[in-house]
């Protein structure tokens, strides 16, 4: 395994994630301590115990989110071997400050919106209540900013892994096109069929690489969907006052939309041209191979039929729906099933 200053990448990135997790939980706790009774009233979680309803601090519910997020981030790291958090920090040291600044601005607008809404809805509680709530959200800020940074880190890993995969796929594609162009210089049927087999094998490998390059994104969608199911279908949901009521419906639908959108974009911009060119170049060899043995022609027909299937969008989608694709579709359908198979509706209240 590649190392950075003697540490395995997984251990090094795991250390970064643990630091982020510790920072998030620490400031989450500070926010609840500073907010006191205000946070208890707004974020407590009702639990049924021995026939009675008891309430526990929303801290325990909200603490689940960074823990699950850390697990998702580690899973993304495992699926992106060409990218690492420590590597990105070493290569782009100033970018982290810029990302933190952007996340802090996003949190500022979020907190301002929540505080304004609370000021209108809870005006009867008086100024002391709102001051305590304001201080709680100031103390709570680093928790949210850390969570935003973690999301940005996950996307950064996916982007750099995709760029690394795209470079390998592109280089292999150039080699395949050169092989296809050389087919016209061959004359003996056996020699041509041997070259076709080599090109066909490389085409299959290139298609698998394209499908594999999408796996990290698909698995991230599936993991996030599972994470939201855990958060929104258990008593933990009461800790999240601002959580949209229809999030369980929207998440599954969005996951499916992203899955099929990414599949479509990858097909038209990364795979279709090679598949079409390959089919045309190999099909043109039929008159020459027709003079060879019947076994050669039989194998040739099998290759052409398979390429015809693979060059279609449906054929590509079938290739993409492997373990990762099944996980995305399965999680999305589960999310939708838990929402009662309903389309998102706007609440009238």
Tab-separated table of C-alpha atoms in Angstrom:
chain	number	residue	atom	x	y	z
A	1	UNK	CA	0.000	0.000	0.000
A	2	UNK	CA	1.228	3.511	-0.811
A	3	UNK	CA	2.517	5.380	2.206
A	4	UNK	CA	2.915	8.987	3.274
A	5	UNK	CA	5.816	9.489	5.656
A	6	UNK	CA	5.710	5.819	6.544
A	7	UNK	CA	1.990	5.654	7.341
A	8	UNK	CA	-0.444	3.623	5.263
A	9	UNK	CA	-2.897	5.894	3.474
A	10	UNK	CA	-5.901	4.312	5.164
A	11	UNK	CA	-4.396	4.904	8.609
A	12	UNK	CA	-3.374	8.480	7.708
A	13	UNK	CA	-6.789	9.340	6.285
A	14	UNK	CA	-8.467	7.565	9.184
A	15	UNK	CA	-6.572	9.850	11.560
A	16	UNK	CA	-7.814	12.926	9.688
A	17	UNK	CA	-11.397	11.635	9.829
A	18	UNK	CA	-11.103	10.896	13.556
A	19	UNK	CA	-9.848	14.446	14.191
A	20	UNK	CA	-12.809	15.832	12.250
A	21	UNK	CA	-15.185	13.571	14.183
A	22	UNK	CA	-13.717	14.671	17.516
A	23	UNK	CA	-13.995	18.354	16.575
A	24	UNK	CA	-17.602	17.926	15.420
A	25	UNK	CA	-18.771	16.089	18.554
A	26	UNK	CA	-16.881	18.460	20.877
A	27	UNK	CA	-18.504	21.591	19.475
A	28	UNK	CA	-21.872	19.845	19.236
A	29	UNK	CA	-21.613	19.180	22.979
A	30	UNK	CA	-20.536	22.793	23.612
A	31	UNK	CA	-23.566	24.008	21.680
A	32	UNK	CA	-25.917	21.947	23.850
A	33	UNK	CA	-24.180	23.036	27.056
A	34	UNK	CA	-24.351	26.727	26.114
A	35	UNK	CA	-27.952	26.414	24.904
A	36	UNK	CA	-29.044	24.630	28.056
A	37	UNK	CA	-32.810	24.328	28.452
A	38	UNK	CA	-33.392	26.038	25.102
A	39	UNK	CA	-31.713	23.176	23.241
A	40	UNK	CA	-33.537	20.633	25.406
A	41	UNK	CA	-36.890	22.144	24.435
A	42	UNK	CA	-36.051	22.356	20.742
A	43	UNK	CA	-34.159	19.092	20.167
A	44	UNK	CA	-35.077	16.525	22.823
A	45	UNK	CA	-35.880	12.985	21.651
A	46	UNK	CA	-38.965	11.232	23.043
A	47	UNK	CA	-38.405	7.570	23.881
A	48	UNK	CA	-41.057	5.070	24.956
A	49	UNK	CA	-39.806	3.124	28.006
A	50	UNK	CA	-42.018	0.824	30.098
A	51	UNK	CA	-45.177	2.476	28.808
A	52	UNK	CA	-43.954	5.994	29.603
A	53	UNK	CA	-42.573	8.697	27.330
A	54	UNK	CA	-39.160	9.904	28.403
A	55	UNK	CA	-36.981	12.496	26.769
A	56	UNK	CA	-33.249	12.340	26.168
A	57	UNK	CA	-30.956	15.095	24.970
A	58	UNK	CA	-30.926	15.746	21.236
A	59	UNK	CA	-27.130	15.665	21.506
A	60	UNK	CA	-27.190	11.868	21.347
A	61	UNK	CA	-29.301	11.932	18.208
A	62	UNK	CA	-27.224	14.568	16.449
A	63	UNK	CA	-23.986	12.828	17.445
A	64	UNK	CA	-25.078	9.865	15.326
A	65	UNK	CA	-24.756	11.984	12.170
A	66	UNK	CA	-20.987	12.713	12.353
A	67	UNK	CA	-20.332	9.097	13.381
A	68	UNK	CA	-22.236	7.792	10.344
A	69	UNK	CA	-20.630	10.499	8.206
A	70	UNK	CA	-17.161	9.393	9.321
A	71	UNK	CA	-17.987	5.826	8.336
A	72	UNK	CA	-19.186	7.000	4.916
A	73	UNK	CA	-16.023	9.079	4.433
A	74	UNK	CA	-13.796	6.109	5.275
A	75	UNK	CA	-15.821	3.937	2.885
A	76	UNK	CA	-15.340	6.532	0.126
A	77	UNK	CA	-11.598	6.548	0.811
A	78	UNK	CA	-11.470	2.767	0.449
A	79	UNK	CA	-13.275	3.065	-2.903
A	80	UNK	CA	-10.958	5.821	-4.172
A	81	UNK	CA	-7.445	4.343	-4.078
A	82	UNK	CA	-6.015	7.038	-6.377
A	83	UNK	CA	-7.050	9.860	-4.016
A	84	UNK	CA	-6.541	10.500	-0.315
A	85	UNK	CA	-7.329	13.265	2.154
A	86	UNK	CA	-3.733	13.489	3.308
A	87	UNK	CA	-2.560	13.629	-0.300
A	88	UNK	CA	-4.981	16.445	-1.120
A	89	UNK	CA	-3.974	18.370	1.991
A	90	UNK	CA	-0.304	18.033	1.057
A	91	UNK	CA	-0.892	19.070	-2.563
A	92	UNK	CA	-3.420	21.863	-1.927
A	93	UNK	CA	-2.668	23.254	1.566
A	94	UNK	CA	-4.421	26.579	0.965
A	95	UNK	CA	-7.569	25.045	-0.478
A	96	UNK	CA	-8.609	23.765	2.946
A	97	UNK	CA	-8.744	27.332	4.291
A	98	UNK	CA	-10.877	28.421	1.365
A	99	UNK	CA	-13.244	25.468	1.809
A	100	UNK	CA	-13.589	26.229	5.533
A	101	UNK	CA	-14.309	29.886	4.721
A	102	UNK	CA	-17.030	28.929	2.223
A	103	UNK	CA	-18.543	26.459	4.699
A	104	UNK	CA	-18.510	29.130	7.422
A	105	UNK	CA	-20.406	31.508	5.134
A	106	UNK	CA	-22.955	28.789	4.347
A	107	UNK	CA	-23.432	28.148	8.053
A	108	UNK	CA	-23.835	31.888	8.716
A	109	UNK	CA	-26.777	32.094	6.318
A	110	UNK	CA	-28.254	28.846	7.657
A	111	UNK	CA	-28.006	29.989	11.296
A	112	UNK	CA	-29.417	33.424	10.458
A	113	UNK	CA	-32.395	31.787	8.755
A	114	UNK	CA	-33.054	29.504	11.746
A	115	UNK	CA	-32.715	32.332	14.261
A	116	UNK	CA	-35.057	34.592	12.296
A	117	UNK	CA	-37.608	31.813	12.054
A	118	UNK	CA	-37.281	31.155	15.788
A	119	UNK	CA	-37.668	34.875	16.549
A	120	UNK	CA	-40.986	34.909	14.696
A	121	UNK	CA	-42.330	31.586	15.974
A	122	UNK	CA	-41.111	31.995	19.566
A	123	UNK	CA	-41.485	35.738	20.077
A	124	UNK	CA	-43.464	35.125	23.268
A	125	UNK	CA	-40.429	33.587	25.005
A	126	UNK	CA	-38.629	36.883	25.397
A	127	UNK	CA	-35.181	38.267	24.627
A	128	UNK	CA	-33.271	36.071	27.101
A	129	UNK	CA	-34.495	32.958	25.273
A	130	UNK	CA	-33.348	34.290	21.905
A	131	UNK	CA	-29.971	35.418	23.251
A	132	UNK	CA	-29.318	31.953	24.646
A	133	UNK	CA	-30.391	30.402	21.349
A	134	UNK	CA	-28.055	32.783	19.485
A	135	UNK	CA	-25.109	31.833	21.720
A	136	UNK	CA	-25.941	28.149	21.260
A	137	UNK	CA	-25.809	28.468	17.467
A	138	UNK	CA	-22.524	30.379	17.660
A	139	UNK	CA	-21.003	27.584	19.768
A	140	UNK	CA	-22.696	25.019	17.527
A	141	UNK	CA	-21.146	26.582	14.396
A	142	UNK	CA	-17.860	24.631	14.214
A	143	UNK	CA	-19.862	21.385	14.355
A	144	UNK	CA	-21.845	22.271	11.234
A	145	UNK	CA	-18.810	23.736	9.464
A	146	UNK	CA	-16.883	20.513	10.117
A	147	UNK	CA	-19.771	18.502	8.676
A	148	UNK	CA	-19.833	20.700	5.569
A	149	UNK	CA	-16.071	20.267	5.165
A	150	UNK	CA	-16.490	16.487	5.464
A	151	UNK	CA	-19.061	16.534	2.648
A	152	UNK	CA	-16.675	18.608	0.515
A	153	UNK	CA	-13.861	16.155	1.303
A	154	UNK	CA	-15.981	13.220	0.161
A	155	UNK	CA	-16.782	14.921	-3.137
A	156	UNK	CA	-13.113	15.876	-3.601
A	157	UNK	CA	-12.065	12.235	-3.233
A	158	UNK	CA	-14.653	11.200	-5.829
A	159	UNK	CA	-13.593	13.915	-8.297
A	160	UNK	CA	-9.878	13.131	-8.103
A	161	UNK	CA	-10.533	9.391	-8.351
A	162	UNK	CA	-12.713	9.986	-11.417
A	163	UNK	CA	-9.962	12.105	-13.004
A	164	UNK	CA	-7.403	9.364	-12.360
A	165	UNK	CA	-9.720	6.719	-13.824
A	166	UNK	CA	-10.507	8.920	-16.831
A	167	UNK	CA	-6.791	9.214	-17.621
A	168	UNK	CA	-6.354	5.426	-17.605
A	169	UNK	CA	-9.528	4.881	-19.636
A	170	UNK	CA	-8.498	7.483	-22.204
A	171	UNK	CA	-5.028	5.967	-22.650
A	172	UNK	CA	-6.515	2.508	-23.105
A	173	UNK	CA	-9.032	3.883	-25.599
A	174	UNK	CA	-6.238	5.355	-27.753
A	175	UNK	CA	-4.533	1.950	-27.777
A	176	UNK	CA	-7.765	0.210	-28.798
A	177	UNK	CA	-8.370	2.651	-31.667
A	178	UNK	CA	-4.826	2.006	-32.915
A	179	UNK	CA	-5.476	-1.744	-32.813
A	180	UNK	CA	-8.717	-1.311	-34.756
A	181	UNK	CA	-7.007	0.806	-37.396
A	182	UNK	CA	-4.351	-1.886	-37.887
A	183	UNK	CA	-6.964	-4.557	-38.633
A	184	UNK	CA	-7.202	-3.340	-42.225
A	185	UNK	CA	-3.535	-4.191	-42.847
A	186	UNK	CA	-4.067	-7.919	-42.136
A	187	UNK	CA	-5.128	-10.475	-44.761
A	188	UNK	CA	-5.146	-14.062	-43.416
A	189	UNK	CA	-8.488	-14.911	-41.689
A	190	UNK	CA	-6.766	-16.613	-38.750
A	191	UNK	CA	-4.498	-13.626	-38.244
A	192	UNK	CA	-7.405	-11.182	-38.479
A	193	UNK	CA	-9.523	-13.159	-36.025
A	194	UNK	CA	-6.638	-13.264	-33.557
A	195	UNK	CA	-6.287	-9.475	-33.764
A	196	UNK	CA	-10.068	-9.070	-33.402
A	197	UNK	CA	-10.000	-11.207	-30.246
A	198	UNK	CA	-7.296	-8.998	-28.747
A	199	UNK	CA	-9.184	-5.790	-29.624
A	200	UNK	CA	-12.465	-7.255	-28.372
A	201	UNK	CA	-10.888	-8.220	-25.052
A	202	UNK	CA	-9.503	-4.705	-24.644
A	203	UNK	CA	-12.921	-3.224	-25.476
A	204	UNK	CA	-14.487	-5.328	-22.727
A	205	UNK	CA	-11.792	-4.255	-20.279
A	206	UNK	CA	-12.335	-0.598	-21.197
A	207	UNK	CA	-16.077	-0.967	-20.632
A	208	UNK	CA	-15.454	-2.539	-17.237
A	209	UNK	CA	-13.129	0.337	-16.325
A	210	UNK	CA	-15.792	2.862	-17.306
A	211	UNK	CA	-18.376	1.041	-15.176
A	212	UNK	CA	-15.928	0.708	-12.276
A	213	UNK	CA	-15.132	4.436	-12.387
A	214	UNK	CA	-18.775	5.081	-11.512
A	215	UNK	CA	-18.846	2.661	-8.574
A	216	UNK	CA	-17.582	5.102	-5.896
A	217	UNK	CA	-20.320	7.614	-6.744
A	218	UNK	CA	-22.996	4.938	-6.755
A	219	UNK	CA	-21.835	3.504	-3.450
A	220	UNK	CA	-21.722	6.993	-1.908
A	221	UNK	CA	-25.344	7.554	-2.985
A	222	UNK	CA	-26.345	4.207	-1.486
A	223	UNK	CA	-24.513	4.874	1.804
A	224	UNK	CA	-25.937	8.377	2.193
A	225	UNK	CA	-29.430	7.064	1.441
A	226	UNK	CA	-28.974	4.364	4.105
A	227	UNK	CA	-27.691	7.003	6.511
A	228	UNK	CA	-30.768	9.181	5.958
A	229	UNK	CA	-33.055	6.177	6.428
A	230	UNK	CA	-31.432	5.581	9.829
A	231	UNK	CA	-31.728	9.236	10.809
A	232	UNK	CA	-35.278	9.827	9.591
A	233	UNK	CA	-36.985	6.515	10.405
A	234	UNK	CA	-35.958	6.298	14.080
A	235	UNK	CA	-36.668	8.528	17.118
A	236	UNK	CA	-33.417	10.347	16.256
A	237	UNK	CA	-35.417	12.432	13.764
A	238	UNK	CA	-36.863	14.518	16.619
A	239	UNK	CA	-33.412	16.003	17.248
A	240	UNK	CA	-33.471	17.691	13.839
A	241	UNK	CA	-35.963	20.503	14.093
A	242	UNK	CA	-35.238	21.895	10.635
A	243	UNK	CA	-35.290	18.526	8.851
A	244	UNK	CA	-37.816	18.692	5.955
A	245	UNK	CA	-40.768	16.435	6.540
A	246	UNK	CA	-40.628	14.975	3.055
A	247	UNK	CA	-36.887	14.180	3.046
A	248	UNK	CA	-37.536	10.434	3.162
A	249	UNK	CA	-39.507	10.720	-0.047
A	250	UNK	CA	-37.141	13.053	-1.854
A	251	UNK	CA	-33.948	11.143	-1.040
A	252	UNK	CA	-34.875	7.916	-2.794
A	253	UNK	CA	-36.127	9.736	-5.873
A	254	UNK	CA	-33.034	11.964	-6.044
A	255	UNK	CA	-30.781	8.895	-5.700
A	256	UNK	CA	-32.460	7.241	-8.695
A	257	UNK	CA	-32.305	10.459	-10.743
A	258	UNK	CA	-28.581	10.892	-10.025
A	259	UNK	CA	-27.923	7.228	-10.814
A	260	UNK	CA	-29.611	7.329	-14.221
A	261	UNK	CA	-28.287	10.817	-15.039
A	262	UNK	CA	-24.692	9.765	-14.351
A	263	UNK	CA	-25.190	6.559	-16.323
A	264	UNK	CA	-26.558	8.529	-19.283
A	265	UNK	CA	-23.792	11.149	-19.233
A	266	UNK	CA	-21.056	8.526	-18.947
A	267	UNK	CA	-22.544	6.526	-21.821
A	268	UNK	CA	-22.805	9.400	-24.289
A	269	UNK	CA	-19.541	11.132	-23.395
A	270	UNK	CA	-17.263	8.243	-22.474
A	271	UNK	CA	-18.400	4.974	-24.025
A	272	UNK	CA	-20.759	5.301	-26.998
A	273	UNK	CA	-18.191	6.624	-29.485
A	274	UNK	CA	-15.705	3.802	-28.832
A	275	UNK	CA	-18.408	1.111	-28.948
A	276	UNK	CA	-19.798	2.442	-32.227
A	277	UNK	CA	-16.364	2.798	-33.863
A	278	UNK	CA	-15.350	-0.669	-32.699
A	279	UNK	CA	-18.482	-2.282	-34.103
A	280	UNK	CA	-18.062	-0.539	-37.453
A	281	UNK	CA	-14.360	-1.416	-37.773
A	282	UNK	CA	-14.854	-5.081	-36.857
A	283	UNK	CA	-18.019	-5.519	-38.960
A	284	UNK	CA	-16.118	-4.355	-42.060
A	285	UNK	CA	-13.939	-7.472	-41.782
A	286	UNK	CA	-16.832	-9.843	-42.494
A	287	UNK	CA	-16.095	-10.274	-46.287
A	288	UNK	CA	-12.493	-11.317	-45.578
A	289	UNK	CA	-13.358	-13.705	-42.743
A	290	UNK	CA	-16.130	-15.301	-44.814
A	291	UNK	CA	-13.386	-17.174	-46.694
A	292	UNK	CA	-12.013	-18.703	-43.499
A	293	UNK	CA	-13.131	-21.708	-41.449
A	294	UNK	CA	-16.703	-21.799	-40.134
A	295	UNK	CA	-15.452	-21.730	-36.540
A	296	UNK	CA	-13.822	-18.363	-37.209
A	297	UNK	CA	-17.036	-16.978	-38.684
A	298	UNK	CA	-19.076	-18.325	-35.785
A	299	UNK	CA	-16.834	-16.642	-33.234
A	300	UNK	CA	-16.811	-13.466	-35.317
A	301	UNK	CA	-20.621	-13.368	-35.297
A	302	UNK	CA	-20.677	-13.835	-31.514
A	303	UNK	CA	-18.343	-10.849	-31.074
A	304	UNK	CA	-20.355	-8.644	-33.434
A	305	UNK	CA	-23.653	-9.517	-31.725
A	306	UNK	CA	-22.172	-8.761	-28.304
A	307	UNK	CA	-20.771	-5.428	-29.514
A	308	UNK	CA	-24.145	-4.518	-31.000
A	309	UNK	CA	-25.703	-5.149	-27.615
A	310	UNK	CA	-23.032	-3.251	-25.717
A	311	UNK	CA	-23.091	-0.182	-27.966
A	312	UNK	CA	-26.748	0.481	-27.048
A	313	UNK	CA	-27.623	2.491	-23.960
A	314	UNK	CA	-29.561	-0.450	-22.525
A	315	UNK	CA	-26.549	-2.716	-22.961
A	316	UNK	CA	-24.310	-0.184	-21.221
A	317	UNK	CA	-26.823	0.290	-18.394
A	318	UNK	CA	-26.960	-3.486	-17.915
A	319	UNK	CA	-23.181	-3.551	-17.615
A	320	UNK	CA	-23.219	-0.680	-15.106
A	321	UNK	CA	-25.868	-2.206	-12.851
A	322	UNK	CA	-23.447	-4.396	-10.964
A	323	UNK	CA	-23.128	-4.568	-7.188
A	324	UNK	CA	-22.927	-0.773	-6.804
A	325	UNK	CA	-25.839	-0.105	-9.125
A	326	UNK	CA	-27.974	-2.677	-7.350
A	327	UNK	CA	-27.098	-1.053	-4.008
A	328	UNK	CA	-28.224	2.375	-5.244
A	329	UNK	CA	-31.487	1.093	-6.686
A	330	UNK	CA	-32.127	-1.093	-3.635
A	331	UNK	CA	-31.562	1.726	-1.137
A	332	UNK	CA	-33.639	4.161	-3.195
A	333	UNK	CA	-36.554	1.719	-3.451
A	334	UNK	CA	-36.306	0.973	0.282
A	335	UNK	CA	-36.394	4.694	1.016
A	336	UNK	CA	-39.424	5.103	-1.215
A	337	UNK	CA	-41.120	2.047	0.310
A	338	UNK	CA	-40.670	3.445	3.814
A	339	UNK	CA	-42.357	6.620	2.586
A	340	UNK	CA	-45.400	4.667	1.436
A	341	UNK	CA	-44.606	4.717	-2.309
A	342	UNK	CA	-45.755	8.330	-2.493
A	343	UNK	CA	-44.410	11.115	-4.609
A	344	UNK	CA	-43.158	14.139	-2.665
A	345	UNK	CA	-46.048	16.394	-1.697
A	346	UNK	CA	-46.025	19.890	-0.358
A	347	UNK	CA	-47.274	20.154	3.192
A	348	UNK	CA	-50.132	22.575	3.601
A	349	UNK	CA	-49.151	23.385	7.163
